[in-house]
PDB file of C-alpha atoms in Angstrom:
ATOM      1  CA  UNK A   1      26.824 -10.078   5.469  1.00 57.00           C
ATOM      2  CA  UNK A   2      25.223  -6.670   5.480  1.00 50.00           C
ATOM      3  CA  UNK A   3      21.459  -6.761   4.945  1.00 44.00           C
ATOM      4  CA  UNK A   4      20.387  -5.928   1.432  1.00 45.00           C
ATOM      5  CA  UNK A   5      17.063  -4.824   0.058  1.00 44.00           C
ATOM      6  CA  UNK A   6      15.319  -7.903  -1.250  1.00 43.00           C
ATOM      7  CA  UNK A   7      13.241  -7.743  -4.390  1.00 44.00           C
ATOM      8  CA  UNK A   8       9.481  -8.052  -3.813  1.00 42.00           C
ATOM      9  CA  UNK A   9       9.436 -10.817  -6.456  1.00 45.00           C
ATOM     10  CA  UNK A  10       9.641 -14.403  -5.240  1.00 56.00           C
ATOM     11  CA  UNK A  11      13.206 -15.239  -4.238  1.00 71.00           C
ATOM     12  CA  UNK A  12      14.469 -18.542  -5.656  1.00 83.00           C
ATOM     13  CA  UNK A  13      17.293 -19.024  -3.134  1.00 92.00           C
ATOM     14  CA  UNK A  14      17.643 -22.349  -1.353  1.00 95.00           C
ATOM     15  CA  UNK A  15      16.692 -22.065   2.321  1.00 97.00           C
ATOM     16  CA  UNK A  16      17.376 -25.239   4.290  1.00 97.00           C
ATOM     17  CA  UNK A  17      15.059 -26.352   7.056  1.00 97.00           C
ATOM     18  CA  UNK A  18      16.722 -27.134  10.369  1.00 97.00           C
ATOM     19  CA  UNK A  19      19.053 -24.125  10.252  1.00 98.00           C
ATOM     20  CA  UNK A  20      18.750 -20.697  11.865  1.00 98.00           C
ATOM     21  CA  UNK A  21      19.197 -17.477   9.875  1.00 98.00           C
ATOM     22  CA  UNK A  22      20.098 -13.840  10.433  1.00 97.00           C
ATOM     23  CA  UNK A  23      18.724 -10.740   8.754  1.00 95.00           C
ATOM     24  CA  UNK A  24      22.258 -10.213   7.415  1.00 94.00           C
ATOM     25  CA  UNK A  25      22.090 -13.518   5.478  1.00 96.00           C
ATOM     26  CA  UNK A  26      24.221 -15.802   7.621  1.00 97.00           C
ATOM     27  CA  UNK A  27      23.081 -19.317   8.490  1.00 98.00           C
ATOM     28  CA  UNK A  28      23.658 -21.185  11.750  1.00 98.00           C
ATOM     29  CA  UNK A  29      23.647 -24.928  12.367  1.00 98.00           C
ATOM     30  CA  UNK A  30      23.543 -26.042  15.989  1.00 97.00           C
ATOM     31  CA  UNK A  31      26.048 -28.799  16.836  1.00 97.00           C
ATOM     32  CA  UNK A  32      25.829 -29.368  20.582  1.00 95.00           C
ATOM     33  CA  UNK A  33      27.571 -26.462  22.346  1.00 95.00           C
ATOM     34  CA  UNK A  34      28.990 -25.282  19.001  1.00 98.00           C
ATOM     35  CA  UNK A  35      27.470 -23.697  15.932  1.00 98.00           C
ATOM     36  CA  UNK A  36      28.651 -23.943  12.339  1.00 98.00           C
ATOM     37  CA  UNK A  37      28.086 -20.740  10.365  1.00 98.00           C
ATOM     38  CA  UNK A  38      28.246 -19.562   6.781  1.00 98.00           C
ATOM     39  CA  UNK A  39      26.568 -17.243   4.312  1.00 97.00           C
ATOM     40  CA  UNK A  40      23.230 -18.168   2.800  1.00 97.00           C
ATOM     41  CA  UNK A  41      22.482 -19.210  -0.743  1.00 97.00           C
ATOM     42  CA  UNK A  42      20.772 -15.848  -1.216  1.00 96.00           C
ATOM     43  CA  UNK A  43      23.941 -13.999  -0.163  1.00 95.00           C
ATOM     44  CA  UNK A  44      26.210 -15.965  -2.485  1.00 95.00           C
ATOM     45  CA  UNK A  45      23.776 -15.509  -5.408  1.00 94.00           C
ATOM     46  CA  UNK A  46      23.733 -11.748  -4.808  1.00 93.00           C
ATOM     47  CA  UNK A  47      27.526 -11.592  -4.701  1.00 94.00           C
ATOM     48  CA  UNK A  48      28.054 -13.890  -7.723  1.00 92.00           C
ATOM     49  CA  UNK A  49      31.473 -15.515  -8.085  1.00 94.00           C
ATOM     50  CA  UNK A  50      33.365 -15.571  -4.755  1.00 96.00           C
ATOM     51  CA  UNK A  51      37.101 -15.047  -5.372  1.00 96.00           C
ATOM     52  CA  UNK A  52      38.515 -14.524  -1.855  1.00 97.00           C
ATOM     53  CA  UNK A  53      37.572 -15.413   1.721  1.00 97.00           C
ATOM     54  CA  UNK A  54      39.082 -13.980   4.899  1.00 97.00           C
ATOM     55  CA  UNK A  55      38.497 -16.526   7.656  1.00 98.00           C
ATOM     56  CA  UNK A  56      38.420 -15.897  11.408  1.00 98.00           C
ATOM     57  CA  UNK A  57      41.378 -17.033  13.484  1.00 97.00           C
ATOM     58  CA  UNK A  58      40.920 -20.236  15.478  1.00 98.00           C
ATOM     59  CA  UNK A  59      41.084 -19.474  19.192  1.00 98.00           C
ATOM     60  CA  UNK A  60      39.866 -15.894  18.828  1.00 98.00           C
ATOM     61  CA  UNK A  61      36.801 -14.790  20.769  1.00 98.00           C
ATOM     62  CA  UNK A  62      34.074 -12.664  19.208  1.00 97.00           C
ATOM     63  CA  UNK A  63      31.034 -10.871  20.526  1.00 96.00           C
ATOM     64  CA  UNK A  64      27.701 -11.396  18.797  1.00 94.00           C
ATOM     65  CA  UNK A  65      27.442  -9.092  15.769  1.00 94.00           C
ATOM     66  CA  UNK A  66      31.198  -8.614  15.306  1.00 96.00           C
ATOM     67  CA  UNK A  67      32.845  -9.018  11.919  1.00 97.00           C
ATOM     68  CA  UNK A  68      34.610 -12.391  11.826  1.00 97.00           C
ATOM     69  CA  UNK A  69      35.664 -12.373   8.189  1.00 97.00           C
ATOM     70  CA  UNK A  70      34.983 -11.164   4.680  1.00 97.00           C
ATOM     71  CA  UNK A  71      34.036 -12.569   1.322  1.00 96.00           C
ATOM     72  CA  UNK A  72      35.060 -10.888  -1.886  1.00 97.00           C
ATOM     73  CA  UNK A  73      33.433 -11.485  -5.236  1.00 95.00           C
ATOM     74  CA  UNK A  74      33.942 -10.098  -8.698  1.00 91.00           C
ATOM     75  CA  UNK A  75      31.207  -7.564  -7.767  1.00 88.00           C
ATOM     76  CA  UNK A  76      31.772  -6.565  -4.155  1.00 94.00           C
ATOM     77  CA  UNK A  77      33.295  -7.209  -0.721  1.00 96.00           C
ATOM     78  CA  UNK A  78      31.027  -8.118   2.195  1.00 96.00           C
ATOM     79  CA  UNK A  79      31.654  -8.608   5.896  1.00 96.00           C
ATOM     80  CA  UNK A  80      30.560 -11.759   7.697  1.00 97.00           C
ATOM     81  CA  UNK A  81      29.056 -11.130  11.132  1.00 96.00           C
ATOM     82  CA  UNK A  82      28.924 -13.712  13.889  1.00 96.00           C
ATOM     83  CA  UNK A  83      25.348 -14.368  14.984  1.00 95.00           C
ATOM     84  CA  UNK A  84      26.589 -15.611  18.379  1.00 96.00           C
ATOM     85  CA  UNK A  85      29.340 -14.735  20.806  1.00 96.00           C
ATOM     86  CA  UNK A  86      32.050 -17.259  21.525  1.00 98.00           C
ATOM     87  CA  UNK A  87      35.381 -18.750  20.537  1.00 98.00           C
ATOM     88  CA  UNK A  88      36.227 -19.900  17.022  1.00 98.00           C
ATOM     89  CA  UNK A  89      37.176 -23.566  17.335  1.00 98.00           C
ATOM     90  CA  UNK A  90      37.450 -24.313  13.622  1.00 98.00           C
ATOM     91  CA  UNK A  91      37.709 -22.373  10.355  1.00 98.00           C
ATOM     92  CA  UNK A  92      37.119 -23.881   6.928  1.00 98.00           C
ATOM     93  CA  UNK A  93      40.693 -23.739   5.625  1.00 98.00           C
ATOM     94  CA  UNK A  94      39.644 -25.437   2.371  1.00 97.00           C
ATOM     95  CA  UNK A  95      38.040 -22.133   1.347  1.00 97.00           C
ATOM     96  CA  UNK A  96      41.448 -20.487   1.018  1.00 94.00           C
ATOM     97  CA  UNK A  97      42.038 -22.490  -2.176  1.00 95.00           C
ATOM     98  CA  UNK A  98      38.472 -23.509  -3.029  1.00 97.00           C
ATOM     99  CA  UNK A  99      36.415 -20.335  -2.674  1.00 96.00           C
ATOM    100  CA  UNK A 100      33.937 -21.740  -5.193  1.00 96.00           C
ATOM    101  CA  UNK A 101      32.620 -24.026  -2.415  1.00 97.00           C
ATOM    102  CA  UNK A 102      30.656 -21.020  -1.139  1.00 97.00           C
ATOM    103  CA  UNK A 103      28.927 -20.657  -4.518  1.00 96.00           C
ATOM    104  CA  UNK A 104      28.522 -24.373  -5.180  1.00 96.00           C
ATOM    105  CA  UNK A 105      27.573 -25.556  -1.699  1.00 97.00           C
ATOM    106  CA  UNK A 106      26.992 -22.680   0.767  1.00 97.00           C
ATOM    107  CA  UNK A 107      25.329 -24.904   3.396  1.00 98.00           C
ATOM    108  CA  UNK A 108      27.732 -27.834   3.221  1.00 97.00           C
ATOM    109  CA  UNK A 109      31.261 -27.442   1.815  1.00 98.00           C
ATOM    110  CA  UNK A 110      31.048 -23.623   1.936  1.00 98.00           C
ATOM    111  CA  UNK A 111      30.736 -23.184   5.716  1.00 98.00           C
ATOM    112  CA  UNK A 112      32.948 -20.462   7.236  1.00 98.00           C
ATOM    113  CA  UNK A 113      33.600 -21.328  10.903  1.00 98.00           C
ATOM    114  CA  UNK A 114      32.586 -23.305  13.965  1.00 98.00           C
ATOM    115  CA  UNK A 115      32.096 -21.290  17.154  1.00 98.00           C
ATOM    116  CA  UNK A 116      31.799 -22.553  20.734  1.00 98.00           C
ATOM    117  CA  UNK A 117      28.792 -20.568  21.925  1.00 97.00           C
ATOM    118  CA  UNK A 118      29.095 -18.505  25.120  1.00 96.00           C
ATOM    119  CA  UNK A 119      25.356 -18.090  25.653  1.00 94.00           C
ATOM    120  CA  UNK A 120      23.016 -20.652  24.059  1.00 93.00           C
ATOM    121  CA  UNK A 121      20.056 -18.325  24.650  1.00 93.00           C
ATOM    122  CA  UNK A 122      21.502 -16.037  21.945  1.00 90.00           C
ATOM    123  CA  UNK A 123      20.218 -18.540  19.373  1.00 94.00           C
ATOM    124  CA  UNK A 124      16.627 -17.805  20.376  1.00 92.00           C
ATOM    125  CA  UNK A 125      16.513 -14.523  18.450  1.00 91.00           C
ATOM    126  CA  UNK A 126      17.532 -16.099  15.137  1.00 97.00           C
ATOM    127  CA  UNK A 127      15.000 -16.879  12.401  1.00 98.00           C
ATOM    128  CA  UNK A 128      13.913 -20.345  11.390  1.00 97.00           C
ATOM    129  CA  UNK A 129      13.692 -21.273   7.692  1.00 97.00           C
ATOM    130  CA  UNK A 130      10.051 -20.163   7.318  1.00 96.00           C
ATOM    131  CA  UNK A 131      10.749 -16.711   8.783  1.00 97.00           C
ATOM    132  CA  UNK A 132      13.844 -16.285   6.617  1.00 97.00           C
ATOM    133  CA  UNK A 133      11.874 -17.252   3.484  1.00 95.00           C
ATOM    134  CA  UNK A 134       9.380 -14.501   4.370  1.00 94.00           C
ATOM    135  CA  UNK A 135      12.224 -11.959   4.606  1.00 94.00           C
ATOM    136  CA  UNK A 136      13.546 -13.022   1.218  1.00 94.00           C
ATOM    137  CA  UNK A 137      10.106 -12.682  -0.328  1.00 89.00           C
ATOM    138  CA  UNK A 138       9.526  -9.212   1.101  1.00 85.00           C
ATOM    139  CA  UNK A 139       7.173 -10.293   3.872  1.00 70.00           C
TER     140      UNK A 139
END
């Protein structure tokens, strides 16, 4: 997701501990040599009702920062960027018919893809939950 200006008022988005976050509002969950990624609660709240998801293709390789898909809402279309380089080993096909999972459960049922990470050290530059909360609250 492209970074947006965040209101200086306290952000009420859910930020889960134990995940990593990007400035562009993607989340990352480490699962051994893979990572599961999706868009954050903040991102889905900003977009409102998600009506379409373009998923990455399983087997395709991406470089860190590349667009791997898009989400479209009644308000806007936003690109999803991969926070790590690697091969997509799974895409959440349920989202093709159940796009509301992103709005209802962005950290669980609303995940976008699983990527086999090329370079585990690329995770080091991602934010933890506390740092991401600071970004959301203008700090």
